[in-house]
Structure formats: structure tokens, C-alpha cells
Coordinates of C-alpha atoms in Angstrom, one line a residue:
M102 CA 0.0 0.0 0.0
A103 CA 1.3 3.4 -1.0
V104 CA 2.2 5.7 1.9
R105 CA 0.5 9.1 1.6
L106 CA 1.4 11.7 4.2
K107 CA -0.4 14.9 4.9
P108 CA 1.0 18.4 4.4
I109 CA 2.6 19.7 7.6
D110 CA -0.2 22.3 8.1
R111 CA -2.7 19.5 8.4
Q112 CA -0.7 17.4 10.8
T113 CA -0.4 16.8 14.5
I114 CA 3.2 15.9 15.3
V115 CA 4.5 14.3 18.5
I116 CA 8.1 15.3 19.4
T117 CA 10.1 13.7 22.1
G118 CA 13.2 15.5 23.5
A119 CA 11.3 18.7 22.7
S120 CA 12.7 21.0 25.4
S121 CA 16.0 21.8 23.7
G122 CA 18.2 21.4 20.6
N123 CA 16.9 19.6 17.5
G124 CA 13.5 18.7 19.2
L125 CA 12.8 22.4 20.1
A126 CA 13.9 23.6 16.7
T127 CA 11.5 21.1 15.1
A128 CA 8.7 22.1 17.3
Q129 CA 9.2 25.8 16.5
E130 CA 9.3 25.2 12.8
A131 CA 6.4 22.8 12.8
V132 CA 4.2 25.5 14.5
R133 CA 5.5 28.1 12.1
R134 CA 4.3 25.9 9.2
G135 CA 0.9 25.5 10.8
A136 CA 1.1 22.0 12.5
A137 CA -0.3 21.1 15.9
V138 CA 2.5 19.8 18.2
V139 CA 2.7 17.6 21.3
L140 CA 5.9 18.4 23.2
A141 CA 7.3 15.6 25.3
A142 CA 10.3 15.9 27.7
R143 CA 11.2 15.6 31.4
N144 CA 11.6 19.2 32.1
A145 CA 8.0 20.3 32.7
E146 CA 9.0 24.0 33.5
A147 CA 10.8 24.4 30.3
L148 CA 8.1 22.7 28.3
E149 CA 5.4 25.2 29.7
R150 CA 7.7 28.2 28.9
I151 CA 8.1 26.9 25.3
A152 CA 4.4 26.1 25.0
T153 CA 3.5 29.6 26.1
D154 CA 5.9 31.2 23.5
L155 CA 4.5 28.9 20.7
R156 CA 0.9 29.7 21.6
L157 CA 1.5 33.4 21.7
A158 CA 2.7 32.9 18.1
G159 CA -0.6 31.2 17.3
G160 CA 0.5 27.6 17.7
R161 CA -1.7 24.7 18.7
V162 CA 0.4 23.0 21.5
A163 CA 0.1 20.3 24.1
V164 CA 2.7 19.3 26.6
C165 CA 3.5 16.0 28.3
E166 CA 6.1 15.7 31.0
A167 CA 7.6 12.3 30.3
D168 CA 10.8 10.2 30.4
V169 CA 10.9 7.9 27.3
A170 CA 12.8 5.4 29.3
S171 CA 9.4 4.6 31.0
D172 CA 7.0 2.6 28.8
D173 CA 4.1 4.0 30.7
D174 CA 5.3 7.5 29.9
V175 CA 5.5 6.9 26.2
E176 CA 2.0 5.5 26.3
R177 CA 0.9 8.7 28.1
I178 CA 2.5 10.9 25.4
A179 CA 0.4 9.2 22.8
Q180 CA -2.7 9.5 24.9
T181 CA -2.1 13.2 25.4
A182 CA -2.1 13.6 21.6
I183 CA -5.3 11.7 21.3
D184 CA -7.0 13.6 24.1
Q185 CA -5.9 17.1 22.9
F186 CA -6.0 16.7 19.1
G187 CA -7.8 13.4 18.3
G188 CA -4.6 11.6 17.4
F189 CA -1.3 12.2 15.6
D190 CA 0.0 12.1 12.1
S191 CA 3.8 12.0 12.7
W192 CA 5.8 10.7 15.6
V193 CA 9.4 12.1 16.0
N194 CA 11.8 10.1 18.4
D195 CA 14.3 12.8 19.2
A196 CA 15.0 12.2 23.0
A197 CA 18.6 11.2 23.7
A198 CA 21.1 10.9 26.5
A199 CA 25.0 10.7 26.3
T200 CA 28.3 10.4 28.1
Y201 CA 31.8 11.4 27.1
G202 CA 34.6 9.1 28.3
R203 CA 36.4 5.7 27.8
I204 CA 34.0 2.7 27.7
D205 CA 35.7 1.1 30.6
E206 CA 35.4 4.3 32.7
V207 CA 31.7 4.8 32.2
P208 CA 29.8 2.9 34.9
M209 CA 27.5 0.0 33.8
E210 CA 24.4 1.8 35.1
D211 CA 25.2 4.7 32.8
H212 CA 25.6 2.4 29.9
R213 CA 22.1 1.0 30.7
R214 CA 20.6 4.4 31.2
I215 CA 21.7 5.6 27.7
F216 CA 20.2 2.4 26.2
D217 CA 17.0 2.9 28.1
V218 CA 16.6 6.4 26.6
N219 CA 18.2 6.2 23.2
Y220 CA 17.2 2.7 22.2
F221 CA 14.3 1.3 24.4
G222 CA 12.6 4.7 24.5
L223 CA 12.7 5.1 20.8
L224 CA 11.7 1.5 20.3
K225 CA 8.7 1.9 22.5
G226 CA 7.8 5.1 20.6
M227 CA 8.0 3.3 17.2
I228 CA 5.7 0.5 18.5
V229 CA 3.1 2.9 19.9
A230 CA 3.1 5.1 16.9
A231 CA 2.9 2.1 14.5
R232 CA 0.0 0.8 16.5
H233 CA -1.8 4.1 16.2
F234 CA -1.1 4.5 12.5
R235 CA -2.3 1.1 11.6
A236 CA -5.7 2.0 13.2
R237 CA -5.7 5.5 11.9
G238 CA -4.8 4.7 8.3
G239 CA -1.2 5.9 8.0
G240 CA 1.5 8.3 9.3
A241 CA 5.2 8.9 9.6
I242 CA 7.7 7.7 12.1
V243 CA 10.8 9.7 12.2
N244 CA 13.9 8.5 14.2
V245 CA 16.8 10.8 15.0
G246 CA 19.9 8.7 14.7
S247 CA 23.3 10.0 13.9
V248 CA 26.3 9.6 11.6
L249 CA 27.5 7.5 14.6
S250 CA 24.9 5.0 13.5
D251 CA 27.4 4.2 10.8
R252 CA 30.7 4.9 12.4
A253 CA 31.6 4.8 16.2
M254 CA 33.2 7.8 17.8
I255 CA 36.1 7.4 20.2
L256 CA 35.1 8.5 23.8
Q257 CA 31.4 8.2 22.8
G258 CA 31.1 4.4 22.8
P259 CA 27.8 4.0 24.6
Y260 CA 26.0 6.7 22.5
S261 CA 27.4 5.2 19.3
A262 CA 26.3 1.8 20.3
T263 CA 22.8 2.9 20.8
K264 CA 22.7 4.8 17.4
H265 CA 23.9 1.6 15.8
A266 CA 21.0 -0.2 17.5
V267 CA 18.6 2.5 16.4
Q268 CA 19.5 2.0 12.8
A269 CA 18.9 -1.8 13.1
A270 CA 15.6 -1.3 14.8
T271 CA 14.5 1.3 12.3
D272 CA 15.3 -0.9 9.4
A273 CA 13.6 -3.9 11.0
M274 CA 10.4 -1.9 11.7
R275 CA 10.4 -0.6 8.2
M276 CA 10.6 -4.0 6.6
E277 CA 7.9 -5.4 8.9
L278 CA 5.5 -2.6 8.1
E279 CA 6.2 -2.8 4.4
R280 CA 5.6 -6.6 4.4
D281 CA 2.2 -6.0 6.1
R282 CA 1.5 -3.3 3.5
A283 CA 0.9 -0.9 6.4
P284 CA 0.8 2.8 5.2
V285 CA 3.5 3.9 7.5
S286 CA 6.8 5.7 6.5
V287 CA 9.9 5.1 8.7
T288 CA 12.7 7.4 8.3
L289 CA 16.1 7.6 10.0
I290 CA 17.7 11.1 10.3
K291 CA 21.5 11.0 10.5
P292 CA 22.9 14.4 11.7
G293 CA 26.6 15.1 12.0
S294 CA 27.9 17.6 14.6
I295 CA 24.9 20.0 15.4
H296 CA 25.2 23.1 17.4
T297 CA 22.8 22.1 20.2
P298 CA 23.4 21.8 24.1
Y299 CA 24.3 18.1 23.6
P300 CA 27.8 18.4 25.0
Q301 CA 26.6 20.5 28.0
H302 CA 23.9 17.9 28.8
A303 CA 26.1 14.8 28.5
R304 CA 27.7 13.3 31.5
N305 CA 31.4 13.8 31.3
Y306 CA 34.2 11.4 32.4
M307 CA 37.0 13.2 30.5
S308 CA 39.5 15.5 32.1
A309 CA 38.4 18.5 30.0
P310 CA 34.9 19.8 29.1
P311 CA 33.2 18.1 26.1
H312 CA 33.3 19.8 22.7
L313 CA 31.6 19.0 19.4
P314 CA 34.1 18.4 16.6
P315 CA 33.7 20.7 13.6
P316 CA 32.0 21.4 11.3
L317 CA 28.9 22.3 13.3
Y318 CA 25.5 22.7 11.6
D319 CA 22.4 24.7 12.6
P320 CA 19.8 22.6 14.5
R321 CA 17.2 24.1 12.2
L322 CA 18.7 22.0 9.4
V323 CA 17.8 18.9 11.4
A324 CA 14.3 20.3 11.9
D325 CA 14.0 20.8 8.2
A326 CA 15.0 17.2 7.5
I327 CA 12.5 15.9 10.2
L328 CA 9.6 17.9 8.8
F329 CA 10.5 16.8 5.3
A330 CA 10.3 13.2 6.3
C331 CA 7.0 13.9 8.0
E332 CA 5.6 14.8 4.6
N333 CA 7.8 12.7 2.3
P334 CA 8.6 9.0 2.7
R335 CA 12.4 8.5 2.8
R336 CA 14.6 5.7 4.1
Q337 CA 17.2 8.1 5.6
L338 CA 18.4 11.6 5.4
Y339 CA 21.9 12.9 6.3
V340 CA 22.3 16.4 7.7
G341 CA 25.7 17.9 7.2
G342 CA 28.4 16.9 4.6
G343 CA 31.1 16.8 7.2
G344 CA 29.4 14.1 9.2
Y345 CA 28.5 12.1 6.0
A346 CA 32.2 12.2 4.9
I347 CA 33.1 10.5 8.3
S348 CA 30.4 7.9 7.7
L349 CA 31.5 7.3 4.2
L350 CA 35.2 6.9 5.1
G351 CA 34.2 4.5 7.9
K352 CA 32.5 2.3 5.3
V353 CA 35.2 2.5 2.6
A354 CA 38.3 2.5 4.7
P355 CA 37.4 1.5 8.3
R356 CA 41.0 1.0 9.4
L357 CA 42.1 4.4 8.2
S358 CA 39.0 5.8 9.9
D359 CA 40.1 4.1 13.1
L360 CA 43.6 5.7 12.9
L361 CA 42.1 9.1 12.2
M362 CA 39.8 8.8 15.2
E363 CA 42.7 7.8 17.4
A364 CA 44.9 10.7 16.2
V365 CA 42.4 13.6 16.4
G366 CA 39.2 12.3 17.8
I367 CA 40.1 13.0 21.4
D368 CA 41.5 16.5 21.0
S369 CA 38.6 17.5 18.8
Q370 CA 36.1 16.6 21.6
Q371 CA 37.7 18.5 24.4
K372 CA 38.1 22.1 25.2
P373 CA 40.2 23.0 28.1
G374 CA 38.9 25.9 30.1
D375 CA 35.4 27.1 31.1
P376 CA 33.0 24.1 31.4
G377 CA 30.0 26.3 30.8
D378 CA 26.8 26.9 32.8
P379 CA 26.7 24.3 35.7
A380 CA 23.0 24.4 35.7
K381 CA 23.0 22.8 32.2
R382 CA 25.5 20.0 32.9
D383 CA 24.8 16.3 33.1
N384 CA 21.1 15.7 32.5
L385 CA 21.5 11.9 32.3
Y386 CA 19.2 11.0 35.1
E387 CA 17.6 14.4 36.0
P388 CA 16.5 17.3 33.7
K389 CA 18.6 20.4 33.9
S390 CA 18.4 23.9 32.6
D391 CA 16.6 23.7 29.2
G392 CA 14.8 25.6 26.6
R393 CA 17.5 26.6 24.1
V394 CA 17.9 25.4 20.5
E395 CA 21.7 26.2 20.2
G396 CA 24.6 25.2 22.4
D397 CA 27.3 27.4 24.0
Q398 CA 30.3 26.7 21.7
D399 CA 31.7 29.9 20.2
V400 CA 32.3 28.5 16.6
H401 CA 31.3 29.0 13.1
V402 CA 27.9 27.3 12.5
R403 CA 26.9 26.3 9.0
R404 CA 23.4 27.4 8.2
T405 CA 23.0 25.4 5.0
S406 CA 23.6 21.8 3.8
F407 CA 24.0 21.1 0.2
L408 CA 23.9 17.4 1.0
L409 CA 20.5 17.7 2.7
E410 CA 19.0 19.5 -0.3
A411 CA 20.4 17.0 -2.7
Q412 CA 18.7 14.2 -0.8
K413 CA 15.4 16.0 -0.8
Q414 CA 15.4 16.2 -4.6
P415 CA 15.7 12.7 -6.2
L416 CA 17.1 14.0 -9.5
M417 CA 20.0 15.5 -7.4
L418 CA 21.0 12.2 -5.8
P419 CA 24.0 11.8 -8.1
F420 CA 25.5 15.0 -6.7
L421 CA 25.1 13.7 -3.1
A422 CA 28.8 12.7 -2.7
A423 CA 30.0 15.8 -4.3
A424 CA 27.9 18.0 -2.0
A425 CA 29.3 16.1 1.0
G426 CA 32.9 16.6 -0.3
V427 CA 32.4 20.3 -0.8
E428 CA 31.1 20.8 2.8
A429 CA 33.7 18.6 4.3
L430 CA 36.6 20.4 2.6
H431 CA 35.3 23.8 3.5
A432 CA 35.0 22.7 7.1
L433 CA 38.4 21.1 7.1
G434 CA 39.9 24.4 5.7
R435 CA 38.3 26.4 8.6
H436 CA 39.4 23.9 11.2
R437 CA 43.0 23.6 10.0
S438 CA 43.2 27.4 9.8
K439 CA 42.1 27.7 13.5
R440 CA 44.3 24.8 14.7
S441 CA 47.3 26.4 12.9
H442 CA 46.9 29.5 15.1
S443 CA 46.1 27.7 18.3
P444 CA 48.6 27.8 21.2
F445 CA 48.7 24.0 21.0
M446 CA 49.8 24.0 17.4
L447 CA 52.3 26.8 17.9
R448 CA 53.9 24.9 20.7
R449 CA 54.1 21.7 18.6
R450 CA 55.9 23.8 15.8
R451 CA 58.4 25.1 18.2
V452 CA 59.1 21.6 19.6
L453 CA 59.5 20.3 16.0

């Protein structure tokens, strides 16, 4: 059965992880385009502030304080959408948790917590959404994975492992729904480094504050990819050519990719100095200060992605790799320029 999805302005969209970053950017853009939204996250205070702002802008908004690691909470998110809007047309699984640090230094309870949120929370969301869409006659499931679904990142082992699992579960669900001829689209979004509060929210076991490696992209690009998938069936969408280049290298030359990660992966994820606002740090088990789309890193942020635009236009798919290469080379040039003027690089040159 063909999957037919409604235009955004006729949809109700459920968004988990809606209190910051990609989820918040998606909620804001969905409301701007005329959709009704159900915002789900653990931080009730932040959700209410966000909802108030969106309603003042004319948005139709419902909120649900929920931890996706709880099956009951996920069921309650769906019920909120049914009670407030009569159901939902798209379900966006965006909630996530993370740590920075060596795999053997991250406690087992933290490993399990990350899987409870990133994998089991997303899995429960897919199951609840698929059940609803079978009864309703169709809809879109949009899962936010990562380029780390393809290529593990050093010092982000638990997060990478969950994103690998998310890709497998997404593919399995898609096949099962297709075999049943259920009118449900299942899309995996794979962002690269996105300028969100992700590093501030992660639990950190490194000796320096966490830092996202360049190039960084605007969270609104992820929102654009998510909302595109709510209207257009797609298997997957990458956001950011820099991240896609890492993913591609991991597939084509995995050993070289390992060596590059070992050489630069640690330094690129650490920033000695100010650890940022303590009210935002470490939301692994409890919500922290929330309500912002962008993170605190003082870096150049790319506001466009040629790669994403190429994927949205089927006739442009042959240019996908070229688009990724252009973005990656541009980002590499910026990064190398900055590194060449950094005190660390100057010290290395004097030593050499």
C-alpha cells in the first residue's frame, strides 16, 4: 500500500526531546508551518515556557512531562495527543542521552541508562506510533539517529552503540510494516555535529569539558530534515556533509577511519577551560536547565547543507557525494586554519 502523508499544516506531530536542541527547533518550525504539536520531555517547567511562547505565536500546542525510558510515559505521550487533538500524524523520536569518556570508565548503570533512553525509549515510541497509524490509516515515524549510527566515535562508545542499535531497529520496523502493507513511513535522520546543548547535557568522564568536533551545523537544518520526512517517505536523510564524509570513510576505509579517530578524535572533543553553565551540565538522570535550541560553543555554524538539499530532490542524488565533499573540505579548511593559530599547534611547531 502506498504511503500518503499529509502536508505539515494538516498534521499533529509528536516530538520527544522537545525541550531543547533539535527537538525544540523542530517544534518551533512545525508550529510556524501550521502544525499542531505535542511536546514531550522531562523538564515540565521548560516545556510550559516553550508552549507559552508557541501559543503566543498562534500555535496549537500540548505538553507531556515524560521520560521515554518509561514505557508508561511513552503511552501517556500518545494519549495526550489523542486527548488534545484526536490523534497524531507523525511521531518524532528525538530524545537522547549521552556520556563522554572511555568505555571502561563509564559505569555500567550509565551504559544501561543511555540504552534505556536512546534505544528502548525510541523502540517503544515506534511501537506505539505504528499501532496508532495502523488503526488511523497511516502516518510517519521519524527517528533521529546520527552519523554515529554508521561509524563509532572514540570517547562516545555508549552513545554510538545506541545509534547503531537505532539504525537496526528502524530498518527492521520498516521492513515489517512494508511486508504488512501498512501505510507507514519510517525514516532515520543522521545528523553530524549539530550546534545544540548536547555536550553540556552529556555526563562527562573526560579531564576537560566536552566539545563537538567541527564542522557544526544549525539545528534548524535537522528540523527541516525531520519535517520533510513527516511529509515525504524517505529511508534516511543525512544532515551535514562533514558528518557524512566521516560515515562514508568508515564504510570505505574502516582501518584508516580508526587511525584518524585515534589521532584527532580526542582533542577534537575536548576544550580546556570554562566548562559552561553548571545548571545545564549532566542531565543523564535528571533534567537540567533547558529551553535553548543552540549550544554554547563559540564556533562558526553552517546554516546550509547542500547534502540535505540533494537528498530532498531525487534527481539531485548523483550529486550527493560531491555535496558532502564540498562541505567537508570547506569545514576542514576552517578547522585547519584555526588549529594552525592555536597555542597548542604553535607549541608543537616550536618543539618540532
